[in-house]
CSV table of C-alpha atoms in Angstrom, one decimal:
chain,number,residue,atom,x,y,z
H,1,MET,CA,0.0,0.0,0.0
H,2,PRO,CA,1.5,3.3,-1.0
H,3,LEU,CA,2.1,6.1,1.5
H,4,GLU,CA,-0.8,8.6,1.6
H,5,LEU,CA,-0.3,12.2,2.4
H,6,TYR,CA,-3.5,14.3,3.1
H,7,LEU,CA,-2.6,17.8,2.0
H,8,ASP,CA,-3.9,21.2,1.1
H,9,LEU,CA,-1.1,23.3,-0.3
H,10,HIS,CA,-2.7,26.5,1.1
H,11,SER,CA,-1.4,25.2,4.4
H,12,GLN,CA,2.2,25.8,5.3
H,13,PRO,CA,2.9,22.5,7.1
H,14,CYS,CA,1.4,20.7,4.1
H,15,ARG,CA,3.9,22.4,1.9
H,16,SER,CA,6.9,21.4,3.9
H,17,VAL,CA,5.8,17.8,3.9
H,18,PHE,CA,5.0,17.9,0.2
H,19,LEU,CA,8.4,19.4,-0.6
H,20,PHE,CA,10.3,17.0,1.6
H,21,ALA,CA,8.7,14.0,0.0
H,22,GLN,CA,9.2,15.3,-3.5
H,23,ILE,CA,12.8,16.3,-3.1
H,24,ASN,CA,13.7,13.0,-1.5
H,25,LYS,CA,11.8,11.0,-4.1
H,26,ILE,CA,9.6,9.4,-1.5
H,27,PRO,CA,6.6,8.0,-3.5
H,28,PHE,CA,3.2,9.0,-2.2
H,29,GLU,CA,-0.4,9.4,-3.1
H,30,PHE,CA,-1.5,13.0,-2.9
H,31,LYS,CA,-4.9,13.0,-1.1
H,32,ALA,CA,-6.3,16.5,-1.6
H,33,VAL,CA,-8.2,18.0,1.3
H,34,ASP,CA,-10.1,21.2,0.6
H,35,LEU,CA,-9.9,23.3,3.8
H,36,SER,CA,-12.0,26.1,2.4
H,37,ALA,CA,-14.8,23.7,1.8
H,38,GLY,CA,-14.5,22.3,5.3
H,39,GLU,CA,-13.6,18.8,4.1
H,40,GLN,CA,-11.5,18.4,7.3
H,41,TYR,CA,-14.8,18.4,9.2
H,42,GLY,CA,-16.4,15.7,7.1
H,43,GLU,CA,-17.1,12.1,8.2
H,44,GLU,CA,-14.6,10.6,5.9
H,45,PHE,CA,-11.7,12.8,7.1
H,46,GLY,CA,-12.8,12.1,10.6
H,47,LYS,CA,-11.8,8.5,10.1
H,48,VAL,CA,-8.4,9.6,9.2
H,49,SER,CA,-7.8,12.1,12.0
H,50,ILE,CA,-10.1,13.4,14.7
H,51,ILE,CA,-7.8,16.4,15.2
H,52,ARG,CA,-9.2,17.5,11.8
H,53,LYS,CA,-6.1,19.3,10.6
H,54,VAL,CA,-3.7,18.8,7.8
H,55,PRO,CA,-1.2,17.4,6.9
H,56,VAL,CA,-1.9,13.7,7.8
H,57,LEU,CA,0.3,10.8,6.8
H,58,LYS,CA,-1.1,7.3,6.4
H,59,ASP,CA,1.6,4.6,6.0
H,60,GLY,CA,-0.3,1.3,5.8
H,61,ASP,CA,-2.3,1.3,9.1
H,62,PHE,CA,-0.1,3.9,10.7
H,63,ILE,CA,-1.6,7.3,10.8
H,64,LEU,CA,0.4,10.3,11.9
H,65,THR,CA,-0.5,14.0,12.2
H,66,GLU,CA,1.7,17.1,12.8
H,67,SER,CA,4.1,18.1,10.0
H,68,ILE,CA,7.2,18.1,12.3
H,69,ALA,CA,6.5,14.5,13.4
H,70,ILE,CA,5.8,13.5,9.8
H,71,LEU,CA,9.0,15.1,8.6
H,72,GLN,CA,11.1,13.4,11.3
H,73,TYR,CA,9.4,10.1,10.6
H,74,LEU,CA,10.0,10.3,6.8
H,75,ALA,CA,13.6,11.3,7.4
H,76,ALA,CA,14.2,8.3,9.6
H,77,LYS,CA,12.2,5.8,7.7
H,78,HIS,CA,13.6,6.7,4.3
H,79,ARG,CA,17.1,7.5,5.6
H,80,THR,CA,17.2,10.8,3.9
H,81,PRO,CA,20.6,12.6,3.6
H,82,ASP,CA,22.0,13.5,7.1
H,83,HIS,CA,21.9,17.3,6.6
H,84,TRP,CA,18.1,17.3,6.8
H,85,TYR,CA,18.1,16.1,10.4
H,86,PRO,CA,21.7,15.7,11.4
H,87,ALA,CA,22.8,12.8,13.7
H,88,ASP,CA,25.3,15.2,15.3
H,89,LEU,CA,24.0,16.1,18.8
H,90,GLN,CA,24.4,19.9,18.7
H,91,LYS,CA,23.4,20.3,15.1
H,92,ARG,CA,20.2,18.3,15.7
H,93,ALA,CA,19.5,20.3,18.8
H,94,ARG,CA,19.7,23.5,16.7
H,95,VAL,CA,17.2,22.1,14.2
H,96,ASP,CA,14.9,21.0,17.1
H,97,GLU,CA,15.2,24.4,18.8
H,98,PHE,CA,13.9,26.1,15.6
H,99,LEU,CA,11.2,23.6,15.0
H,100,SER,CA,9.9,24.1,18.5
H,101,TRP,CA,10.2,27.9,18.6
H,102,GLN,CA,8.4,28.4,15.2
H,103,HIS,CA,5.0,27.1,16.3
H,104,THR,CA,4.0,30.1,18.3
H,105,ASN,CA,6.1,32.7,16.5
H,106,ILE,CA,6.6,32.8,12.8
H,107,ARG,CA,3.8,30.3,12.2
H,108,THR,CA,1.3,32.1,14.3
H,109,HIS,CA,2.1,35.6,13.1
H,110,GLY,CA,2.6,34.6,9.4
H,111,SER,CA,-0.8,32.8,9.5
H,112,LYS,CA,-2.6,35.7,11.1
H,113,VAL,CA,-1.3,38.2,8.5
H,114,PHE,CA,-2.3,35.8,5.7
H,115,TRP,CA,-5.8,35.5,7.0
H,116,PHE,CA,-6.2,39.2,7.8
H,117,ARG,CA,-5.0,40.3,4.4
H,118,GLY,CA,-5.9,37.5,2.1
H,119,VAL,CA,-9.0,35.7,3.3
H,120,VAL,CA,-11.1,37.5,6.0
H,121,PRO,CA,-11.9,40.5,3.8
H,122,ALA,CA,-13.1,38.4,0.9
H,123,VAL,CA,-15.1,36.1,3.1
H,124,THR,CA,-16.7,38.6,5.5
H,125,GLY,CA,-16.9,41.5,3.0
H,126,ALA,CA,-15.1,43.8,5.4
H,127,PRO,CA,-11.4,44.6,6.0
H,128,VAL,CA,-9.8,43.8,9.4
H,129,SER,CA,-9.4,46.9,11.6
H,130,LYS,CA,-6.3,48.9,11.1
H,131,GLU,CA,-5.4,48.4,14.7
H,132,LYS,CA,-5.6,44.6,14.5
H,133,MET,CA,-3.8,44.6,11.2
H,134,ASP,CA,-0.9,46.8,12.4
H,135,ALA,CA,-0.5,44.6,15.5
H,136,ALA,CA,-0.4,41.4,13.4
H,137,VAL,CA,2.2,42.9,11.1
H,138,GLU,CA,4.2,44.2,14.0
H,139,ASP,CA,4.3,40.7,15.6
H,140,LEU,CA,5.4,39.2,12.3
H,141,ASN,CA,8.2,41.7,11.9
H,142,ALA,CA,9.3,40.9,15.5
H,143,SER,CA,9.4,37.2,14.6
H,144,LEU,CA,11.3,37.9,11.4
H,145,LYS,CA,13.8,40.0,13.3
H,146,THR,CA,14.4,37.2,15.9
H,147,PHE,CA,14.7,34.8,13.0
H,148,GLU,CA,17.5,36.8,11.4
H,149,ASP,CA,19.2,37.8,14.7
H,150,LYS,CA,19.1,34.4,16.4
H,151,PHE,CA,18.4,31.6,14.0
H,152,LEU,CA,20.1,32.7,10.8
H,153,GLN,CA,22.7,35.3,11.7
H,154,SER,CA,25.5,35.2,9.1
H,155,ARG,CA,25.2,31.6,8.2
H,156,PRO,CA,24.1,30.3,4.8
H,157,PHE,CA,21.4,28.1,6.4
H,158,ILE,CA,20.0,28.0,9.9
H,159,ILE,CA,22.4,25.4,11.3
H,160,GLY,CA,25.4,26.1,9.0
H,161,ASP,CA,26.5,25.3,5.6
H,162,LYS,CA,23.7,22.9,4.7
H,163,ILE,CA,19.9,23.1,4.4
H,164,SER,CA,17.9,21.2,7.1
H,165,LEU,CA,14.3,20.7,8.2
H,166,ALA,CA,14.6,24.0,10.0
H,167,ASP,CA,15.0,26.0,6.8
H,168,LEU,CA,12.3,24.0,5.1
H,169,VAL,CA,9.8,24.7,7.8
H,170,ALA,CA,10.9,28.3,8.0
H,171,ILE,CA,10.5,29.0,4.3
H,172,VAL,CA,7.0,27.7,4.0
H,173,GLU,CA,5.9,29.7,7.0
H,174,ILE,CA,7.6,32.9,5.8
H,175,MET,CA,6.1,32.5,2.3
H,176,GLN,CA,2.5,32.5,3.7
H,177,PRO,CA,1.9,36.3,3.8
H,178,VAL,CA,3.8,36.9,0.5
H,179,GLY,CA,0.9,36.0,-1.8
H,180,THR,CA,-1.4,38.5,-0.1
H,181,GLY,CA,0.9,41.2,-1.4
H,182,LEU,CA,3.1,41.6,1.7
H,183,ASP,CA,6.6,41.2,0.5
H,184,VAL,CA,8.4,40.3,3.7
H,185,PHE,CA,11.7,40.0,1.8
H,186,GLN,CA,11.7,43.7,0.8
H,187,GLY,CA,14.2,45.6,2.9
H,188,ARG,CA,15.6,42.4,4.3
H,189,PRO,CA,18.7,41.5,2.1
H,190,VAL,CA,19.9,38.8,4.4
H,191,LEU,CA,16.5,37.1,4.5
H,192,SER,CA,16.2,37.4,0.7
H,193,ALA,CA,19.6,35.9,0.1
H,194,TRP,CA,18.6,33.0,2.4
H,195,ARG,CA,15.4,32.5,0.6
H,196,ASP,CA,17.2,32.3,-2.7
H,197,ARG,CA,19.6,29.8,-1.3
H,198,VAL,CA,16.8,27.6,0.1
H,199,LYS,CA,14.8,27.8,-3.1
H,200,LYS,CA,17.9,26.7,-5.1
H,201,GLU,CA,18.6,23.8,-2.8
H,202,LEU,CA,15.0,22.6,-2.9
H,203,GLY,CA,14.8,23.2,-6.6
H,204,VAL,CA,13.1,26.2,-8.0
H,205,GLU,CA,10.5,24.2,-10.0
H,206,VAL,CA,9.2,22.2,-7.0
H,207,PHE,CA,9.3,25.2,-4.8
H,208,ASP,CA,7.2,27.2,-7.1
H,209,GLU,CA,4.8,24.3,-7.6
H,210,ALA,CA,4.3,23.9,-3.9
H,211,HIS,CA,3.6,27.7,-3.5
H,212,LYS,CA,1.4,28.2,-6.6
H,213,VAL,CA,-1.9,28.2,-4.8
H,214,ILE,CA,-1.0,30.9,-2.2
H,215,MET,CA,1.0,33.1,-4.4
H,216,ASN,CA,-1.9,35.2,-5.7
H,217,VAL,CA,-4.4,36.8,-3.4
H,218,ASP,CA,-7.0,36.8,-6.1
H,219,THR,CA,-7.0,33.0,-6.3
H,220,LEU,CA,-7.4,32.5,-2.6
H,221,PRO,CA,-10.7,31.0,-1.4
H,222,GLN,CA,-13.4,33.7,-1.7
H,223,THR,CA,-15.8,31.7,0.3
H,224,PHE,CA,-15.1,29.7,3.3
H,225,GLU,CA,-17.0,27.0,5.1
H,226,LYS,CA,-17.6,28.9,8.3
H,227,LYS,CA,-16.1,26.2,10.5
H,228,GLY,CA,-13.0,26.4,8.4
H,229,LEU,CA,-12.2,29.9,9.4
H,230,PRO,CA,-9.6,29.9,12.2
H,231,GLU,CA,-10.1,32.2,15.1
H,232,PHE,CA,-7.6,34.8,16.0
Y,1,MET,CA,52.0,16.8,47.0
Y,2,VAL,CA,51.6,20.4,45.8
Y,3,ARG,CA,51.6,19.2,42.2
Y,4,THR,CA,48.8,16.7,42.9
Y,5,CYS,CA,46.7,19.4,44.6
Y,6,GLU,CA,47.3,21.7,41.7
Y,7,ALA,CA,46.3,19.0,39.3
Y,8,GLN,CA,43.2,18.3,41.3
Y,9,THR,CA,42.2,21.9,41.4
Y,10,ARG,CA,42.8,22.2,37.6
Y,11,LEU,CA,40.6,19.2,37.1
Y,12,SER,CA,37.8,20.5,39.3
Y,13,LYS,CA,37.9,23.8,37.6
Y,14,LEU,CA,37.8,22.1,34.2
Y,15,PHE,CA,34.9,20.0,35.4
Y,16,GLN,CA,33.1,23.1,36.5
Y,17,LYS,CA,33.8,24.8,33.2
Y,18,MET,CA,32.3,21.8,31.5
Y,19,SER,CA,29.3,21.5,33.7
Y,20,LEU,CA,25.7,21.8,32.6
Y,21,GLU,CA,23.9,25.0,33.7
Y,22,MET,CA,20.1,25.1,33.6
Y,23,TYR,CA,18.2,28.4,33.8
Y,24,LEU,CA,14.8,27.6,35.3
Y,25,ASP,CA,11.8,29.2,36.9
Y,26,LEU,CA,9.5,26.5,38.1
Y,27,PHE,CA,6.4,28.7,37.7
Y,28,SER,CA,7.0,27.9,34.0
Y,29,GLN,CA,5.7,24.6,32.6
Y,30,PRO,CA,8.6,23.9,30.2
Y,31,CYS,CA,11.0,24.6,33.0
Y,32,ARG,CA,9.3,22.0,35.1
Y,33,SER,CA,9.5,19.3,32.5
Y,34,VAL,CA,13.2,19.9,32.0
Y,35,TYR,CA,13.9,20.0,35.7
Y,36,ILE,CA,12.0,16.7,36.3
Y,37,PHE,CA,13.7,15.0,33.4
Y,38,ALA,CA,17.1,15.9,34.5
Y,39,LYS,CA,16.5,15.0,38.2
Y,40,LYS,CA,14.7,11.8,37.3
Y,41,ASN,CA,17.7,10.7,35.2
Y,42,ASP,CA,20.3,11.8,37.7
Y,43,ILE,CA,21.8,14.3,35.2
Y,44,GLN,CA,24.0,16.6,37.2
Y,45,PHE,CA,23.4,20.3,36.6
Y,46,ASP,CA,24.1,23.7,38.1
Y,47,TYR,CA,20.6,25.0,38.9
Y,48,LYS,CA,20.3,28.6,38.0
Y,49,LYS,CA,17.1,29.7,39.6
Y,50,ILE,CA,15.6,32.7,37.8
Y,51,SER,CA,12.5,34.8,38.3
Y,52,LEU,CA,10.4,35.5,35.2
Y,53,PHE,CA,8.1,37.7,37.3
Y,54,GLU,CA,10.9,39.9,38.1
Y,55,GLY,CA,12.0,40.2,34.5
Y,56,TYR,CA,15.4,38.5,34.7
Y,57,GLN,CA,14.8,37.2,31.2
Y,58,TYR,CA,15.2,40.8,29.9
Y,59,SER,CA,18.6,41.3,31.5
Y,60,GLU,CA,21.8,41.8,29.5
Y,61,GLU,CA,23.3,38.8,31.3
Y,62,TYR,CA,20.5,36.5,30.3
Y,63,GLY,CA,20.6,37.7,26.7
Y,64,LYS,CA,24.0,36.1,26.4
Y,65,ILE,CA,22.4,32.8,27.4
Y,66,ASN,CA,19.2,33.0,25.4
Y,67,LEU,CA,18.4,35.7,22.9
Y,68,LEU,CA,14.8,34.5,22.8
Y,69,ARG,CA,14.5,35.7,26.4
Y,70,LYS,CA,12.4,32.8,27.6
Y,71,ALA,CA,13.0,29.9,30.0
Y,72,PRO,CA,14.2,27.3,30.1
Y,73,ALA,CA,17.6,27.6,28.6
Y,74,ILE,CA,20.7,25.5,29.2
Y,75,LYS,CA,24.4,26.2,28.8
Y,76,ASP,CA,26.4,23.0,28.3
Y,77,GLY,CA,30.1,24.1,28.2
Y,78,ASP,CA,29.9,26.7,25.4
Y,79,PHE,CA,26.7,25.3,23.9
Y,80,CYS,CA,23.6,27.3,24.7
Y,81,LEU,CA,20.2,25.9,23.9
Y,82,ALA,CA,16.6,27.1,24.3
Y,83,GLU,CA,13.2,25.4,23.9
Y,84,SER,CA,12.3,22.7,26.4
Y,85,VAL,CA,11.5,20.1,23.8
Y,86,ALA,CA,14.9,20.6,22.1
Y,87,ILE,CA,16.6,20.6,25.5
Y,88,MET,CA,15.1,17.3,26.6
Y,89,LEU,CA,15.8,15.6,23.2
Y,90,TYR,CA,19.4,16.8,23.6
Y,91,LEU,CA,19.7,15.5,27.2
Y,92,ALA,CA,18.0,12.2,26.3
Y,93,GLU,CA,20.6,11.6,23.6
Y,94,LYS,CA,23.6,12.9,25.4
Y,95,PHE,CA,23.0,11.1,28.7
Y,96,HIS,CA,21.6,7.9,27.1
Y,97,THR,CA,18.5,8.0,29.2
Y,98,PRO,CA,16.3,4.9,29.2
Y,99,ASP,CA,14.7,4.2,25.8
Y,100,HIS,CA,11.1,4.7,26.9
Y,101,TRP,CA,11.6,8.4,27.3
Y,102,TYR,CA,12.2,8.9,23.6
Y,103,PRO,CA,11.9,5.4,22.0
Y,104,ALA,CA,14.2,4.4,19.2
Y,105,ASP,CA,11.3,2.5,17.6
Y,106,LEU,CA,10.1,4.5,14.5
Y,107,GLN,CA,6.4,4.6,15.2
Y,108,LYS,CA,6.6,5.0,19.0
Y,109,ARG,CA,9.0,7.9,18.5
Y,110,ALA,CA,6.7,9.4,15.9
Y,111,ARG,CA,3.8,9.3,18.5
Y,112,VAL,CA,6.0,11.2,21.0
Y,113,ASN,CA,7.0,13.7,18.3
Y,114,GLU,CA,3.4,14.1,17.3
Y,115,TYR,CA,2.3,15.0,20.8
Y,116,LEU,CA,5.3,17.3,21.4
Y,117,SER,CA,4.4,19.2,18.3
Y,118,TRP,CA,0.6,19.4,18.8
Y,119,GLN,CA,0.8,20.6,22.4
Y,120,HIS,CA,2.4,23.9,21.6
Y,121,SER,CA,-0.7,25.5,20.1
Y,122,ALA,CA,-3.2,23.5,22.0
Y,123,ILE,CA,-2.9,22.5,25.7
Y,124,ARG,CA,0.0,24.8,26.3
Y,125,ILE,CA,-1.7,27.9,25.0
Y,126,HIS,CA,-5.0,27.3,26.7
Y,127,GLY,CA,-3.6,26.1,29.9
Y,128,SER,CA,-1.3,29.1,30.2
Y,129,LYS,CA,-4.1,31.5,29.7
Y,130,MET,CA,-5.9,30.4,32.9
Y,131,LEU,CA,-3.1,31.5,35.1
Y,132,TRP,CA,-3.0,34.9,33.4
Y,133,PHE,CA,-6.7,35.4,33.4
Y,134,LYS,CA,-7.4,34.3,36.9
Y,135,LEU,CA,-4.3,35.5,38.8
Y,136,LEU,CA,-1.7,37.5,37.0
Y,137,ILE,CA,-3.7,40.0,34.9
Y,138,PRO,CA,-6.0,41.0,37.8
Y,139,LYS,CA,-2.8,41.5,39.9
Y,140,ALA,CA,-0.8,43.4,37.3
Y,141,LEU,CA,-3.5,45.6,36.0
Y,142,GLY,CA,-6.0,45.7,38.8
Y,143,VAL,CA,-8.8,44.5,36.5
Y,144,GLU,CA,-11.0,41.5,36.5
Y,145,ILE,CA,-11.3,39.6,33.3
Y,146,PRO,CA,-14.8,39.7,31.9
Y,147,LYS,CA,-16.7,36.4,32.5
Y,148,GLU,CA,-17.2,35.8,28.8
Y,149,LYS,CA,-13.5,35.8,28.1
Y,150,ILE,CA,-12.8,33.4,30.9
Y,151,ASP,CA,-15.7,31.1,29.8
Y,152,ASN,CA,-14.2,31.1,26.3
Y,153,ALA,CA,-10.8,30.3,27.6
Y,154,VAL,CA,-12.2,27.5,29.8
Y,155,GLU,CA,-14.0,26.1,26.7
Y,156,ASP,CA,-10.8,26.1,24.7
Y,157,LEU,CA,-8.9,24.3,27.4
Y,158,ASN,CA,-11.7,21.7,27.7
Y,159,ALA,CA,-11.7,21.2,24.0
Y,160,SER,CA,-7.9,20.5,24.2
Y,161,LEU,CA,-8.3,18.2,27.1
Y,162,ASN,CA,-11.1,16.3,25.3
Y,163,LEU,CA,-8.7,15.8,22.3
Y,164,PHE,CA,-6.0,14.8,24.7
Y,165,GLU,CA,-8.1,12.1,26.1
Y,166,GLU,CA,-9.8,11.0,22.8
Y,167,LYS,CA,-6.7,11.0,20.6
Y,168,PHE,CA,-3.5,11.0,22.6
Y,169,LEU,CA,-4.3,9.0,25.7
Y,170,GLN,CA,-7.4,6.8,24.9
Y,171,ASP,CA,-7.4,3.7,27.0
Y,172,ARG,CA,-3.6,3.4,27.3
Y,173,PRO,CA,-1.7,3.8,30.5
Y,174,PHE,CA,0.5,6.4,28.9
Y,175,ILE,CA,0.4,8.3,25.7
Y,176,VAL,CA,2.7,5.9,23.7
Y,177,GLY,CA,1.6,2.7,25.5
Y,178,ASP,CA,2.8,0.9,28.6
Y,179,GLN,CA,5.6,3.2,29.5
Y,180,ILE,CA,6.0,6.9,30.3
Y,181,SER,CA,7.7,9.1,27.7
Y,182,LEU,CA,8.6,12.7,27.1
Y,183,ALA,CA,5.0,13.2,25.8
Y,184,ASP,CA,3.5,12.4,29.2
Y,185,LEU,CA,6.1,14.6,31.0
Y,186,VAL,CA,5.4,17.6,28.8
Y,187,ALA,CA,1.6,17.0,29.0
Y,188,ILE,CA,1.5,16.8,32.8
Y,189,VAL,CA,3.4,20.0,33.5
Y,190,GLU,CA,1.1,21.9,31.1
Y,191,ILE,CA,-2.1,20.4,32.5
Y,192,MET,CA,-0.9,21.3,36.1
Y,193,GLN,CA,-0.7,25.0,35.2
Y,194,PRO,CA,-4.4,25.8,35.3
Y,195,VAL,CA,-4.6,23.7,38.5
Y,196,GLY,CA,-2.3,26.3,40.0
Y,197,ALA,CA,-4.8,28.9,38.9
Y,198,GLY,CA,-7.5,27.2,41.0
Y,199,MET,CA,-9.1,25.2,38.2
Y,200,ASP,CA,-9.6,21.5,38.9
Y,201,VAL,CA,-9.1,20.1,35.5
Y,202,PHE,CA,-9.4,16.5,36.8
Y,203,GLU,CA,-13.0,17.0,38.0
Y,204,ASN,CA,-15.3,14.8,36.0
Y,205,ARG,CA,-12.3,13.4,34.1
Y,206,PRO,CA,-11.6,10.1,35.8
Y,207,ASN,CA,-9.4,8.8,33.0
Y,208,LEU,CA,-7.3,11.9,33.0
Y,209,LYS,CA,-6.9,11.8,36.8
Y,210,ALA,CA,-5.9,8.1,36.7
Y,211,TRP,CA,-3.3,9.0,34.1
Y,212,LYS,CA,-2.0,11.9,36.2
Y,213,ASP,CA,-1.7,9.6,39.2
Y,214,ARG,CA,0.3,7.1,37.1
Y,215,VAL,CA,2.6,9.8,35.7
Y,216,ARG,CA,3.2,11.2,39.2
Y,217,ALA,CA,4.0,7.8,40.5
Y,218,GLU,CA,6.4,7.0,37.6
Y,219,ILE,CA,8.2,10.4,38.0
Y,220,GLY,CA,8.3,9.9,41.8
Y,221,VAL,CA,5.8,11.6,44.1
Y,222,GLU,CA,8.5,13.6,45.9
Y,223,LEU,CA,10.1,14.9,42.7
Y,224,PHE,CA,6.8,15.7,41.1
Y,225,ASP,CA,5.5,17.6,44.1
Y,226,GLU,CA,8.8,19.5,44.6
Y,227,ALA,CA,8.7,20.6,41.0
Y,228,HIS,CA,5.1,21.7,41.3
Y,229,GLN,CA,5.3,23.4,44.7
Y,230,ALA,CA,5.6,26.9,43.2
Y,231,ILE,CA,2.7,26.7,40.8
Y,232,LEU,CA,0.4,25.0,43.3
Y,233,CYS,CA,1.1,27.9,45.7
Y,234,ALA,CA,0.5,30.5,42.9
Y,235,GLN,CA,-2.8,31.7,44.3
Y,236,GLU,CA,-1.1,32.6,47.6
Y,237,SER,CA,2.1,34.0,46.1
Y,238,VAL,CA,0.5,36.2,43.5
Y,239,LYS,CA,-1.5,37.9,46.3
Y,240,THR,CA,1.9,39.1,47.7
Y,241,MET,CA,3.2,40.3,44.3
Y,242,ASP,CA,3.8,44.0,43.8
Y,243,PRO,CA,1.9,45.2,40.7
Y,244,LYS,CA,4.5,48.0,40.3
Y,245,ARG,CA,7.1,45.3,39.6
Y,246,MET,CA,5.0,43.7,36.9
Y,247,GLU,CA,5.1,46.7,34.5
Y,248,HIS,CA,7.1,44.7,32.0
Y,249,PHE,CA,4.1,42.3,31.5
Y,250,LYS,CA,1.7,45.1,30.6
Y,251,PRO,CA,2.5,45.2,26.8
Y,252,ILE,CA,2.3,41.4,26.6
Y,253,ILE,CA,-1.0,41.4,28.5
Y,254,LEU,CA,-2.6,44.1,26.4
Y,255,ARG,CA,-1.4,42.6,23.1
Y,256,TYR,CA,-2.1,38.9,23.7
Y,257,PHE,CA,-4.8,38.6,26.3
Y,258,LEU,CA,-6.9,41.7,26.2
Y,259,SER,CA,-7.0,42.6,22.5
């Protein structure tokens, strides 16, 4: 039975899993889940995961949620090149440190800006208040500053000379607000250079393929199954 | 004789330079998990007790240890590391702790990783809020949180606890199966946080309570209670806090809790 990956490429953690599997030539069946239609709340998806989020991995009878766990599982099972999740104690710790920190920082703030700029106005017919928007952008900027000052610094990639899961997870999160017209790379030459390096390492074609659906605000879901709208 | 003494002194200084420092405030859930893990596994460390309420994390000194200005953080020789999950994985590997904490088996390890990832934006967030809403914000700002906000926060926490029981625990003794792992350790310290705020999360949750008792027994009642002493006295200790010394929390409160 082939590996199944339940994905919606609007979702950042789905993109990191998609990219990782593609780059490492891990064969899988792409099981599309339409979040805007609320498919994650359907009966069928409920049999896959009661957490009702994506991505989900189904490897035979083994079902696994959470992109970080999925990436770690695929790296171990398919013995992907060491640099993705190094065996070296300190290098691995640095990857783990970023993977832990990002949940409630870049991920939260990047998501919020994406929703505020790209989806909420179309769905509700009204813009988000300036105060709320400014606060969200301010938080995102603070996260990006921390990313540059602490996690990246003057290194080519987060843990050194080679790309790892940390860069992969970082890039998909940082790309989230970009399609809504907020170019987070503008005025950030170090971040831009890192983005270019990561894109090159991943492969420009597969990177662009993964990011196609969120790169244009006009193509984002204009309606949203009410339950599918996250709360901020 | 003098040469031997000198050699011994050099050795002890070398040992001290190489020792593991852990910067912890046991009011904080992730500090508790790291503390318990190290103690349970007899990992020797230099306990650097810090106070988050007094703002030590904003000091220049602490900035050299952890630029993220959060706790816990460790300094192992020259190697500084933040984030409790990363710290425990590092310690588990470095000190070769028993396999059940972070099993080598692919699928068991994945289950631990799955929980450690999920909990950040679920139990951790909702559990943390209760302490802020019920104790810290009223003290720091002199305001009571509106009932609706508290009710919503309780609802969110209950939803997380429901998922914890239905998906992560089910009818197993521990999250991954028969043995305790880092998942249970991280879960318990987070679930104890709202208890410190005066909320009995175990009421009407017999399965959760039984799990908690199992976890407490596995960790060791003495160690568990020692680690949780500060948070379980939170209601009393917050009463004696000086609101004027909590100024540094105001921007955080206004942005994240009252917006």
